[in-house]
Amino acid sequence: MAYEFQRANLRGEDFRGKNLAGANFSHADIRGVNFSHAVLIGANFRNAKAGLPTSWAISLVALSLILSLFAGLIAAYAGAFIGNLLSSKVYGHIFFGVFSLIALAIFLIVIFWQGLGATLATLAEIIAACLIAGLAFFPENNLGGHLVIGAVFTTIALAGGMASVVNMAIAVAVGRIMALPMARAITGLMAFVGAVFGALFGVRADSSASVEAIVVAFFIAGLVALVAIASGIYVGWQAIYGDKKYQLIQALAIGIVAKKGTSFRGANLTDADFTQATLKSVDFRKAILTRTCWFQTQKLEQTRLEGTYLENPKVRQLVVTKDGVEKNFDHLNLRGLNLQDANLQDASFICTDLSEATLHKANLFGAKLAQAQLYQANLNEACLTGAYIQNWGVSTDTKLERVKCEYVYMQLPTKEDPDPCRKPDNRNESFKEGDFADFIAPIIKTLDLYQTQNVDLREVAKKFKTLDLFHYEGIDPSAAAIALTQLAENHPDAELEVVALEGRGQEKIRLQAKVAGDANRSELYNEYFQTYSQVKSLPYNDLQSLLLGVKEKDERIRSLEQLLENAIQQPKFYVETYQTQGEFIMSQSKGNISISGTQGNISGVAGAGENLSMTGVAIGAISGSVTNTINQLPDSSESDKPGIKELLTELQAAIEADTNLSDEDKAEALEQVKAIAEAGQKPEDGAMQKMVKSAIKLLKGTVADLPTTVQLVEVCGKVLPTIATFFGLA
């Protein structure tokens, strides 16, 4: 049950550790509410107002004014010490006065140049060490005593000057966060009042001092105070506006203000929505902010964000505006960001971690996603047209449904390779609806295979590129086989190799071949389809004559043609192949239909889809086809010993009679029997032997889960070794 707090006044409420998943806090007043360690998954905070209770806000305004007053007081007091040194007639004091002014000027220069950081701290330590060393070696006489006093005054002056700048900066920053009207003017006025009292208390006007000396002392005190106050105002103002040099002041001011503000510290805000919420003086430290929506939030920079991705100003601006057009986010950690509907056109995300991020409906037109990590990311309905996806990290849990994509680039362009490997290969064509998902699916499926074998995909990409040939209205196996073979012969330098076949029956077929890196894939694509169309349009008699001629010349055509014919008979299928040690291995999963027919560089087709259903008519058709193929084999020459024909007949009967196999498994097993029968025509051919080897493996896999007492298991245990011996595989 989701809690309803819409438009509620919840000031000061305590929800620590409570489960408020899905709660509605839209338009609610949550100032001062404690949500520490609460479960707020999917909570709605749209237009909510977070921040400080009124009492604490008044206290902080008072604190800002008091700090300003104190800053002016110590600034003038420090200046008075320097004035006293410069106006003194005692030997050595003028030296310390000049030294103090120079040191203070250097401190301020460092603050404006390097900020409040390590450089300033190092400089302070060096000056302090010099003063301490000087004090240690001063002689113990009147002269030495005067020098000691000068050194002490110098130390106090420098410390006071620095403290006044820091206090003034914090006062201004706190006043700015609290939206104090005319914060700089009011805090500056309070500091001026403090400076007056500091000068009056600090300047030492003894009886021996001349009027000129006293005037000099007051002038120096006022000058130092004004410079310190002005410097503090500048630093504090810049800190709140996000100047990285003054992050220390920003952190201190925000920490002070957020002490009693709304706290989400350690809360789980996964998928929470803060659209248009006011988030001033909020604590998000250690909170889980996965896919949290920050669109058009206000005052987010004035919250405690240490240890979150919001700490980075560039990331913070991106999630608030959702506008990253032409911006560079290379090598950033953007894990878990909510960029739904974001405009990221031509943005660069090279080597960026976008895992678990939501990019639903995002515009990634022309975005550079090379080597970006997108594991478990949501890119549903995103626009990827023109994106560069070289070696991007996607997986089976990356959501890519209904992606809008007309074309992509598989590599980033370089001087050496200005062609960024466009897909589709024909530059005059674009992906049709659903093409991108079909194109990318085999790549995603293959990732696990590469990873388990410790293959570096970047190295694989350098060695070859792919040519993808889409057939949208079915495919003519004979024409495709001839066109591919002709293409390989016409362009030997392209090193064309068919590596995959994927599709759904006659709906859409994709042939994928790898080619040499410098091959012009657009030209190859056009030439293939030109040849394919010419061959397909030939009259039947001319086509048969052509096939007879080329089949005798090149056995690869026959094998590829057979592969295509078998593949398009299946209602749904999917290819997943890879090569190891020169031999193509077929991956297999339960419920798939596998056709292993291999020849040359053609790997085979594995069916995809756990829910394939084969009707009795389909099984009967396959059975009849298997029987016809087996009957073409010669009978055994020995009456008392079964030959390959008799062995396959016995195996076919056992498969069809087994009640433990599903129709899908039976169809798969019968296809392997048919492949063995076809290979029986040329048992000594190396390619046929490889086909038989793959078929035997798949048959063994089919019966592996059956009880050992089943007849089919017994038949396979007896028949398969004999078949392997017949083909010289044992």
XYZ file of C-alpha atoms in Angstrom:
730
model
C 0.000 0.000 0.000
C 1.480 3.350 -1.065
C 1.328 6.235 1.410
C -0.375 9.480 0.347
C 1.202 12.743 1.536
C 0.287 14.925 -1.424
C 0.374 18.645 -0.473
C 0.818 17.685 3.202
C 2.640 19.864 5.724
C 5.272 17.483 7.110
C 7.711 19.977 8.631
C 9.984 18.382 11.191
C 8.488 14.861 10.839
C 10.673 11.841 11.548
C 10.543 8.987 8.981
C 13.912 7.460 9.811
C 14.275 3.849 8.605
C 10.652 3.529 7.484
C 9.502 1.741 4.333
C 7.817 4.398 2.203
C 8.297 2.778 -1.205
C 6.013 4.364 -3.781
C 4.799 7.068 -1.384
C 3.400 10.267 -2.870
C 5.004 13.455 -1.472
C 4.198 15.644 -4.481
C 3.782 19.354 -3.600
C 4.410 18.482 0.082
C 6.311 20.689 2.530
C 9.139 18.427 3.751
C 11.368 21.079 5.313
C 13.275 19.652 8.233
C 11.945 16.099 7.657
C 14.306 13.250 8.557
C 14.226 10.481 5.917
C 17.587 8.985 6.984
C 17.929 5.313 5.919
C 14.294 5.187 4.790
C 13.203 3.037 1.835
C 11.830 5.487 -0.742
C 11.993 3.370 -3.900
C 9.809 4.946 -6.579
C 8.629 7.709 -4.247
C 7.113 10.819 -5.832
C 8.638 14.127 -4.655
C 7.561 16.213 -7.653
C 7.323 19.911 -6.711
C 8.073 19.109 -3.069
C 9.722 21.803 -0.955
C 12.674 20.653 1.146
C 14.970 22.708 3.326
C 15.147 24.243 6.805
C 12.595 24.840 9.558
C 11.868 28.541 10.098
C 13.536 28.692 13.522
C 16.790 27.243 12.203
C 16.697 29.581 9.213
C 16.469 32.608 11.515
C 19.334 31.251 13.615
C 21.516 30.844 10.541
C 20.854 34.392 9.357
C 21.908 35.606 12.805
C 25.006 33.393 12.610
C 25.922 34.922 9.249
C 25.731 38.454 10.685
C 27.721 37.524 13.788
C 30.430 35.881 11.679
C 30.617 39.025 9.539
C 30.978 41.213 12.607
C 33.666 38.936 14.002
C 35.490 38.816 10.649
C 35.682 42.616 10.499
C 36.796 42.794 14.141
C 39.747 40.403 13.769
C 40.673 41.827 10.351
C 41.065 45.334 11.768
C 42.729 44.011 14.904
C 45.289 42.141 12.751
C 45.799 45.280 10.662
C 46.317 47.289 13.850
C 49.195 44.990 14.857
C 50.831 45.589 11.472
C 50.215 49.349 11.831
C 51.780 49.326 15.271
C 54.866 47.598 13.885
C 55.218 50.042 10.982
C 54.731 53.123 13.163
C 57.058 51.916 15.927
C 60.513 53.432 16.363
C 61.883 50.259 17.944
C 64.674 48.592 15.941
C 63.398 45.737 13.779
C 59.670 46.384 14.159
C 59.374 48.181 10.815
C 60.988 45.156 9.181
C 58.366 42.842 10.689
C 55.602 45.252 9.657
C 56.757 45.256 6.023
C 57.228 41.473 6.175
C 53.638 41.095 7.458
C 52.192 43.195 4.629
C 54.156 41.306 1.987
C 53.216 37.904 3.480
C 49.545 38.886 3.705
C 49.592 40.084 0.095
C 51.133 36.756 -0.996
C 48.462 34.869 0.924
C 45.708 36.776 -0.882
C 47.348 36.257 -4.276
C 47.527 32.514 -3.603
C 43.856 32.492 -2.551
C 42.752 34.213 -5.771
C 45.066 32.136 -7.952
C 45.047 28.654 -6.384
C 42.142 28.845 -3.932
C 41.972 27.613 -0.364
C 43.939 24.425 -0.655
C 47.247 22.674 -0.255
C 49.345 25.520 -1.732
C 48.054 28.010 0.831
C 48.560 25.580 3.693
C 52.131 24.859 2.563
C 52.912 28.572 2.337
C 51.532 29.179 5.834
C 53.674 26.375 7.236
C 56.813 27.776 5.590
C 56.232 31.279 6.979
C 55.424 29.914 10.442
C 58.575 27.791 10.386
C 60.695 30.827 9.466
C 59.226 32.877 12.314
C 59.722 30.073 14.827
C 63.308 29.539 13.669
C 63.960 33.276 13.976
C 62.571 33.362 17.502
C 64.783 30.451 18.520
C 67.959 32.275 17.524
C 67.148 35.793 18.805
C 69.653 36.898 21.516
C 68.401 37.252 25.103
C 68.833 41.001 25.490
C 66.694 44.068 24.985
C 67.243 43.931 21.254
C 66.285 40.268 21.182
C 63.218 40.970 23.263
C 62.034 43.612 20.831
C 62.553 41.234 17.929
C 60.554 38.547 19.730
C 57.702 40.994 20.190
C 57.874 41.879 16.489
C 57.749 38.221 15.477
C 54.797 37.537 17.763
C 52.909 40.542 16.423
C 53.620 39.369 12.871
C 52.291 35.867 13.618
C 49.124 37.263 15.199
C 48.609 39.668 12.317
C 48.956 37.005 9.640
C 46.755 34.514 11.500
C 44.120 37.181 12.125
C 44.163 38.329 8.519
C 43.674 34.789 7.207
C 40.984 33.985 9.767
C 39.071 37.130 8.852
C 39.027 36.192 5.156
C 37.760 32.669 5.908
C 35.126 33.848 8.409
C 33.890 36.522 6.032
C 33.677 33.997 3.189
C 31.644 31.573 5.320
C 29.360 34.384 6.490
C 28.642 35.494 2.926
C 28.173 31.908 1.722
C 25.718 31.106 4.529
C 23.847 34.371 3.894
C 23.681 33.573 0.164
C 22.348 30.063 0.797
C 19.752 31.487 3.176
C 18.683 33.927 0.448
C 19.464 36.875 2.714
C 18.438 40.052 0.812
C 21.490 41.996 -0.338
C 23.677 39.418 1.396
C 26.971 41.022 0.374
C 25.905 44.528 1.398
C 24.470 43.528 4.783
C 27.323 41.219 5.766
C 29.805 43.802 4.504
C 28.179 46.493 6.639
C 28.335 44.286 9.738
C 31.984 43.549 8.990
C 32.695 47.285 8.686
C 31.162 47.887 12.123
C 33.366 45.143 13.527
C 36.392 46.657 11.816
C 35.818 49.996 13.544
C 35.889 48.358 16.948
C 38.864 46.222 15.959
C 40.902 49.265 14.960
C 39.989 51.134 18.132
C 40.985 48.213 20.341
C 44.047 47.202 18.339
C 45.968 50.430 17.729
C 48.248 51.109 20.684
C 48.603 54.877 21.237
C 51.082 55.237 24.088
C 52.441 58.589 25.346
C 55.644 58.352 23.304
C 53.819 57.808 20.011
C 53.437 60.768 17.690
C 50.191 61.785 16.025
C 51.626 60.768 12.659
C 52.421 57.295 13.989
C 48.910 56.846 15.340
C 47.383 57.988 12.055
C 49.608 55.529 10.162
C 48.556 52.723 12.501
C 44.834 53.459 12.025
C 45.302 53.791 8.258
C 47.065 50.404 8.025
C 44.447 48.796 10.284
C 41.616 50.104 8.113
C 43.349 49.171 4.865
C 44.047 45.594 5.985
C 40.488 45.243 7.293
C 38.917 46.490 4.051
C 41.110 44.249 1.894
C 40.385 41.197 4.084
C 36.630 41.888 4.155
C 36.437 42.444 0.381
C 38.479 39.292 -0.241
C 36.207 37.253 2.042
C 33.077 38.553 0.294
C 34.533 37.608 -3.107
C 35.598 34.113 -1.976
C 32.246 33.386 -0.322
C 30.258 34.517 -3.339
C 32.404 32.510 -5.765
C 32.183 29.420 -3.543
C 28.379 29.349 -3.730
C 28.527 29.803 -7.497
C 30.564 26.602 -7.758
C 34.153 27.823 -8.196
C 36.226 24.698 -7.595
C 38.996 26.731 -5.968
C 36.714 27.449 -3.032
C 35.041 24.071 -2.551
C 36.184 24.043 1.075
C 34.138 27.169 1.855
C 31.183 25.815 -0.092
C 31.285 22.512 1.793
C 31.557 24.245 5.184
C 28.666 26.613 4.445
C 26.395 23.908 3.029
C 27.277 21.600 5.934
C 26.334 24.278 8.482
C 23.061 25.127 6.730
C 22.014 21.514 6.047
C 22.567 20.456 9.647
C 18.879 20.858 10.463
C 17.534 20.599 6.900
C 15.749 17.733 5.156
C 17.857 14.594 5.453
C 17.932 11.717 2.978
C 21.222 10.418 4.337
C 21.544 6.686 3.645
C 18.029 6.515 2.139
C 17.170 4.293 -0.851
C 15.906 6.699 -3.536
C 16.038 4.270 -6.458
C 13.612 5.447 -9.186
C 12.410 8.313 -6.985
C 11.154 11.434 -8.792
C 12.237 14.941 -7.683
C 11.041 16.755 -10.809
C 10.808 20.524 -10.140
C 11.383 20.003 -6.403
C 13.189 22.648 -4.316
C 16.110 20.911 -2.619
C 18.033 23.629 -0.818
C 19.802 22.543 2.394
C 19.243 18.790 1.925
C 21.597 15.966 2.923
C 22.000 13.210 0.274
C 25.196 11.656 1.619
C 25.387 7.852 1.308
C 21.938 7.758 -0.338
C 21.194 5.276 -3.149
C 20.381 7.449 -6.162
C 19.992 4.850 -8.927
C 17.814 6.207 -11.752
C 16.578 9.022 -9.508
C 14.969 11.803 -11.550
C 16.341 15.330 -10.936
C 14.733 17.073 -13.894
C 14.364 20.837 -13.320
C 15.101 20.590 -9.595
C 16.074 23.846 -7.905
C 18.974 24.627 -5.556
C 20.496 21.154 -5.990
C 23.970 22.704 -5.869
C 23.223 23.862 -2.295
C 22.824 20.355 -0.909
C 25.239 17.886 0.680
C 26.268 15.610 -2.176
C 29.574 14.157 -1.009
C 30.149 10.644 -2.343
C 27.368 10.787 -4.971
C 27.477 11.309 -8.731
C 25.827 14.695 -8.148
C 29.075 15.960 -6.661
C 30.346 16.534 -10.213
C 28.937 19.875 -11.484
C 28.871 18.608 -15.088
C 26.848 15.549 -14.108
C 24.594 17.628 -11.890
C 23.802 20.003 -14.735
C 23.136 17.087 -17.084
C 20.563 15.370 -14.851
C 18.830 18.656 -14.019
C 18.574 20.004 -17.578
C 18.736 16.692 -19.498
C 20.520 18.661 -22.189
C 23.862 17.234 -23.232
C 23.960 18.330 -26.873
C 27.549 18.227 -28.206
C 28.967 17.979 -24.681
C 31.835 15.742 -23.605
C 31.242 13.144 -20.891
C 34.190 10.877 -21.736
C 35.519 8.595 -18.973
C 32.909 9.780 -16.448
C 31.024 7.538 -14.039
C 27.375 8.045 -15.004
C 26.233 4.741 -13.567
C 22.571 4.707 -12.617
C 21.699 8.140 -14.053
C 18.154 8.982 -15.078
C 18.426 10.448 -18.577
C 14.967 9.567 -19.796
C 13.918 11.843 -22.666
C 17.326 13.582 -22.508
C 18.662 15.357 -25.588
C 22.168 13.919 -26.026
C 22.638 14.565 -29.727
C 26.306 14.456 -30.802
C 27.411 14.044 -27.175
C 30.545 12.033 -26.430
C 30.416 9.122 -23.982
C 33.687 7.396 -24.900
C 34.695 4.939 -22.140
C 31.826 6.251 -19.989
C 30.069 3.984 -17.485
C 26.314 4.192 -18.164
C 25.450 0.861 -16.585
C 21.997 0.717 -14.964
C 21.197 4.147 -16.419
C 17.852 4.837 -18.047
C 18.064 6.349 -21.518
C 14.457 5.589 -22.347
C 13.389 7.764 -25.310
C 16.696 9.647 -25.143
C 18.006 11.335 -28.286
C 21.439 9.803 -28.943
C 21.616 10.873 -32.584
C 25.303 10.918 -33.553
C 26.423 10.194 -29.989
C 29.842 8.604 -29.495
C 29.250 5.471 -27.420
C 32.580 3.810 -28.211
C 33.640 1.575 -25.304
C 30.778 2.931 -23.200
C 29.421 0.479 -20.630
C 25.663 -0.002 -20.954
C 25.107 -3.140 -18.901
C 21.531 -3.305 -17.528
C 20.865 0.088 -19.118
C 17.443 0.949 -20.532
C 17.577 2.240 -24.131
C 14.007 1.379 -25.028
C 12.650 3.711 -27.727
C 15.910 5.689 -27.746
C 17.174 7.235 -30.979
C 20.525 5.709 -31.967
C 20.661 6.914 -35.557
C 24.229 7.823 -36.472
C 25.619 6.682 -33.104
C 29.162 5.301 -32.899
C 29.018 1.969 -31.072
C 32.571 0.686 -31.428
C 33.197 -1.901 -28.694
C 30.325 -0.615 -26.590
C 29.526 -2.764 -23.589
C 26.031 -4.193 -24.005
C 24.645 -7.484 -22.735
C 21.494 -9.571 -22.796
C 20.110 -7.455 -19.930
C 20.556 -4.202 -21.890
C 17.066 -3.098 -22.955
C 16.906 -2.217 -26.657
C 13.221 -2.594 -27.458
C 11.722 -0.361 -30.159
C 14.995 1.488 -30.678
C 14.796 4.109 -33.408
C 17.803 3.681 -35.651
C 18.273 4.297 -39.363
C 22.011 3.564 -39.347
C 24.944 3.244 -36.954
C 28.719 3.360 -37.175
C 30.665 0.412 -35.854
C 33.886 2.388 -35.416
C 35.064 5.900 -34.714
C 36.601 7.618 -37.745
C 40.371 8.118 -37.768
C 42.883 9.614 -40.190
C 44.027 6.132 -41.130
C 40.464 4.845 -41.489
C 38.045 7.629 -42.400
C 35.293 5.071 -43.087
C 33.647 4.442 -39.722
C 32.005 1.192 -40.832
C 28.401 2.203 -41.426
C 25.554 -0.254 -41.005
C 23.657 -0.918 -43.242
C 26.658 -1.218 -45.507
C 24.849 0.377 -48.448
C 25.003 4.107 -47.743
C 21.823 4.663 -49.742
C 19.808 2.383 -47.462
C 18.602 2.616 -43.874
C 17.519 0.091 -41.295
C 13.854 -0.715 -41.563
C 11.716 -1.106 -38.460
C 13.128 -3.863 -36.303
C 16.355 -4.196 -38.309
C 18.591 -2.702 -35.657
C 17.339 -5.106 -32.995
C 17.883 -8.030 -35.375
C 21.315 -6.701 -36.283
C 22.516 -6.197 -32.719
C 20.989 -9.355 -31.181
C 23.633 -11.781 -32.510
C 26.388 -9.442 -31.355
C 24.962 -9.359 -27.838
C 24.444 -13.117 -27.797
C 28.026 -13.669 -28.870
C 29.535 -11.475 -26.138
C 29.349 -14.233 -23.537
C 31.159 -16.609 -25.886
C 34.022 -14.170 -26.341
C 34.221 -13.398 -22.643
C 34.346 -17.046 -21.579
C 37.273 -17.574 -23.940
C 39.074 -14.409 -22.782
C 38.919 -12.862 -26.246
C 39.581 -9.112 -26.418
C 36.767 -7.707 -28.559
C 38.854 -4.646 -29.385
C 41.447 -6.875 -31.023
C 38.742 -8.806 -32.878
C 37.313 -5.550 -34.241
C 40.719 -4.490 -35.527
C 41.155 -7.680 -37.545
C 37.921 -7.703 -39.532
C 34.667 -5.926 -40.231
C 31.339 -7.392 -41.217
C 29.179 -7.174 -44.315
C 25.474 -7.575 -43.444
C 23.116 -8.541 -46.270
C 19.412 -8.144 -45.481
C 16.726 -9.940 -47.495
C 13.342 -8.513 -46.552
C 11.016 -10.581 -48.734
C 12.468 -14.030 -48.404
C 15.567 -15.389 -50.085
C 16.301 -17.548 -53.099
C 18.947 -19.983 -51.788
C 20.393 -20.723 -55.213
C 20.702 -17.073 -56.229
C 22.167 -16.105 -52.851
C 24.731 -18.917 -52.943
C 25.856 -17.988 -56.451
C 25.965 -14.249 -55.679
C 28.063 -14.756 -52.564
C 30.501 -17.073 -54.264
C 30.799 -14.733 -57.249
C 31.395 -11.788 -54.912
C 34.213 -13.636 -53.135
C 35.854 -14.522 -56.468
C 35.598 -10.963 -57.818
C 37.098 -9.452 -54.673
C 39.740 -11.817 -53.276
C 41.363 -8.961 -51.356
C 38.149 -8.528 -49.365
C 38.732 -11.988 -47.821
C 34.983 -12.535 -47.631
C 33.869 -15.293 -45.231
C 30.268 -16.163 -44.382
C 30.028 -16.454 -40.609
C 26.327 -16.212 -39.778
C 22.815 -16.683 -41.087
C 19.894 -15.312 -39.131
C 16.224 -14.778 -39.740
C 12.631 -15.939 -39.412
C 11.535 -18.254 -42.167
C 10.734 -16.230 -45.270
C 10.027 -12.980 -43.368
C 13.530 -11.588 -43.228
C 16.934 -13.174 -43.711
C 20.297 -11.716 -42.819
C 23.561 -13.109 -44.132
C 26.646 -11.881 -42.332
C 30.169 -12.175 -43.689
C 33.417 -10.846 -42.349
C 35.606 -8.864 -44.722
C 39.031 -7.267 -44.646
C 39.229 -3.960 -42.821
C 39.922 -1.866 -45.923
C 37.132 -3.387 -48.043
C 34.465 -1.042 -49.363
C 31.385 -2.644 -47.860
C 28.951 -0.329 -49.614
C 30.260 -1.438 -53.027
C 30.261 -5.096 -51.992
C 26.679 -4.738 -50.762
C 25.500 -3.242 -54.059
C 27.372 -5.771 -56.186
C 25.975 -8.702 -54.219
C 22.365 -7.611 -54.637
C 22.913 -6.745 -58.274
C 24.199 -10.272 -58.953
C 21.502 -11.788 -56.735
C 18.742 -9.983 -58.638
C 20.177 -10.992 -62.018
C 20.466 -14.671 -61.061
C 17.038 -14.715 -59.398
C 15.398 -13.254 -62.505
C 16.771 -15.973 -64.816
C 14.266 -18.385 -66.399
C 14.030 -21.712 -64.587
C 15.893 -23.713 -67.260
C 18.728 -21.177 -67.442
C 19.016 -21.133 -63.654
C 19.218 -24.924 -63.497
C 21.910 -24.997 -66.188
C 23.865 -22.335 -64.311
C 23.557 -24.249 -61.057
C 24.778 -27.476 -62.620
C 27.817 -25.703 -63.975
C 28.815 -23.812 -60.855
C 28.115 -26.705 -58.486
C 30.621 -28.864 -60.301
C 33.105 -26.014 -60.067
C 32.608 -25.056 -56.441
C 31.212 -27.347 -53.751
C 30.743 -24.338 -51.438
C 27.744 -23.223 -53.468
C 25.972 -26.544 -52.959
C 26.600 -26.466 -49.234
C 25.490 -22.855 -48.807
C 22.426 -23.453 -50.961
C 21.473 -26.470 -48.847
C 22.029 -24.478 -45.663
C 19.724 -21.690 -46.854
C 17.049 -24.134 -48.006
C 17.003 -25.865 -44.639
C 17.035 -22.599 -42.716
C 14.069 -20.946 -44.412
C 11.910 -24.010 -43.720
C 12.023 -23.231 -39.988
C 9.403 -20.912 -38.458
C 12.075 -19.136 -36.406
C 15.807 -19.525 -36.170
C 18.929 -17.751 -35.024
C 22.638 -18.099 -35.732
C 25.336 -18.115 -33.100
C 28.760 -19.279 -34.258
C 32.370 -18.751 -33.395
C 35.667 -20.210 -34.485
C 38.337 -21.874 -32.422
C 41.494 -23.581 -33.632
C 40.313 -23.579 -37.226
C 37.073 -25.449 -36.536
C 33.638 -23.894 -36.352
C 31.701 -24.908 -33.252
C 27.938 -24.608 -32.975
C 26.393 -23.325 -29.760
C 23.234 -25.109 -28.699
C 20.409 -24.380 -26.298
C 17.385 -26.386 -25.224
C 14.446 -26.271 -27.574
C 16.421 -24.991 -30.549
C 16.419 -26.446 -34.049
C 19.970 -26.946 -35.288
C 21.162 -27.511 -38.837
C 24.846 -28.214 -38.935
C 25.592 -28.525 -42.658
C 29.051 -27.001 -42.905
C 31.312 -26.470 -45.854
C 34.328 -24.239 -46.105
C 33.619 -21.178 -44.007
C 29.879 -21.772 -43.551
C 29.076 -22.518 -39.947
C 25.459 -23.546 -39.733
C 22.227 -22.399 -38.185
C 20.927 -22.896 -34.679
C 17.250 -22.388 -33.954
C 16.209 -19.769 -31.414
C 13.130 -19.543 -29.253
C 12.175 -21.765 -26.361
C 8.558 -21.821 -27.517
C 8.927 -23.279 -31.006
C 6.008 -25.570 -31.775
C 6.157 -28.213 -34.514
C 2.867 -29.766 -35.583
C 2.424 -33.405 -36.459
C 2.241 -32.451 -40.128
C 5.606 -30.704 -39.868
C 7.166 -33.704 -38.130
C 5.751 -35.960 -40.815
C 7.206 -33.773 -43.534
C 10.613 -33.852 -41.922
C 10.365 -37.613 -41.439
C 9.503 -38.124 -45.092
C 12.386 -35.937 -46.183
C 14.769 -37.922 -43.950
C 13.469 -41.237 -45.320
C 13.972 -40.087 -48.925
C 17.519 -38.971 -48.188
C 18.376 -42.256 -46.425
C 16.904 -44.323 -49.289
C 19.394 -42.715 -51.670
C 22.182 -44.504 -49.803
C 23.310 -47.968 -50.966
C 22.283 -51.085 -49.038
C 24.858 -52.869 -46.894
C 27.229 -55.065 -48.873
C 27.257 -57.573 -45.998
C 23.948 -59.234 -45.183
C 24.901 -59.949 -41.561
C 26.298 -56.474 -40.895
C 24.258 -53.234 -41.134
C 25.604 -50.449 -43.315
C 25.150 -46.670 -42.988
C 21.679 -46.887 -44.557
C 20.462 -49.501 -42.065
C 22.019 -47.684 -39.103
C 20.321 -44.391 -39.959
C 16.981 -46.155 -40.588
C 17.161 -47.733 -37.114
C 18.123 -44.362 -35.570
C 15.265 -42.575 -37.361
C 12.724 -45.117 -36.129
C 13.968 -44.861 -32.548
C 13.694 -41.049 -32.600
C 10.160 -41.062 -34.021
C 8.989 -43.709 -31.529
C 10.421 -42.050 -28.421
C 7.729 -40.475 -26.231
C 10.182 -38.606 -24.003
C 11.188 -36.166 -26.733
C 9.178 -33.070 -27.554
C 8.255 -32.337 -31.161
C 10.975 -29.693 -31.243
C 13.624 -32.153 -30.058
C 12.429 -34.791 -32.513
C 12.595 -32.309 -35.390
C 16.094 -31.304 -34.367
C 17.275 -34.908 -34.064
C 15.765 -35.882 -37.423
C 17.536 -32.966 -39.099
C 20.832 -34.320 -37.791
C 19.998 -37.790 -39.174
C 19.267 -36.173 -42.530
C 22.577 -34.308 -42.448
C 24.422 -37.583 -41.790
C 22.533 -39.244 -44.637
C 23.533 -36.456 -47.012
C 27.137 -36.792 -45.932
C 26.922 -40.562 -46.570
C 27.063 -39.799 -50.286
C 30.687 -38.612 -49.841
C 31.959 -40.210 -46.600
C 35.605 -39.373 -47.339
C 35.010 -35.650 -47.934
C 36.514 -33.545 -45.128
C 33.658 -31.081 -45.039
C 31.093 -33.903 -44.856
C 33.021 -35.493 -42.007
C 32.906 -32.231 -40.066
C 29.161 -32.079 -40.684
C 28.745 -35.604 -39.332
C 30.888 -34.820 -36.312
C 28.679 -31.855 -35.438
C 25.515 -33.898 -35.992
C 26.728 -36.688 -33.683
C 27.510 -34.145 -30.982
C 24.031 -32.652 -31.245
C 22.376 -36.066 -31.152
C 24.322 -36.982 -28.042
C 23.227 -33.710 -26.493
C 19.590 -34.451 -27.344
C 19.548 -37.794 -25.490
C 21.845 -36.718 -22.670
C 18.965 -35.906 -20.286
C 16.923 -39.037 -21.088
C 16.839 -42.038 -18.709
C 19.465 -44.638 -19.578
C 16.783 -47.315 -19.947
C 15.063 -45.515 -22.822
C 15.353 -47.371 -26.154
C 16.608 -44.256 -27.990
C 19.535 -43.973 -25.568
C 20.435 -47.619 -26.170
C 20.157 -47.203 -29.949
C 22.341 -44.062 -29.921
C 24.923 -45.806 -27.736
C 25.156 -48.626 -30.290
C 24.642 -46.789 -33.582
C 26.539 -43.483 -33.191
C 30.002 -45.052 -32.595
C 29.504 -47.241 -35.675
C 28.506 -44.207 -37.753
C 31.587 -42.360 -36.520
C 33.747 -45.328 -37.588
C 32.090 -45.367 -41.017
C 33.160 -41.748 -41.583
C 36.640 -42.306 -40.159
C 35.963 -40.238 -37.042
C 36.579 -42.927 -34.425
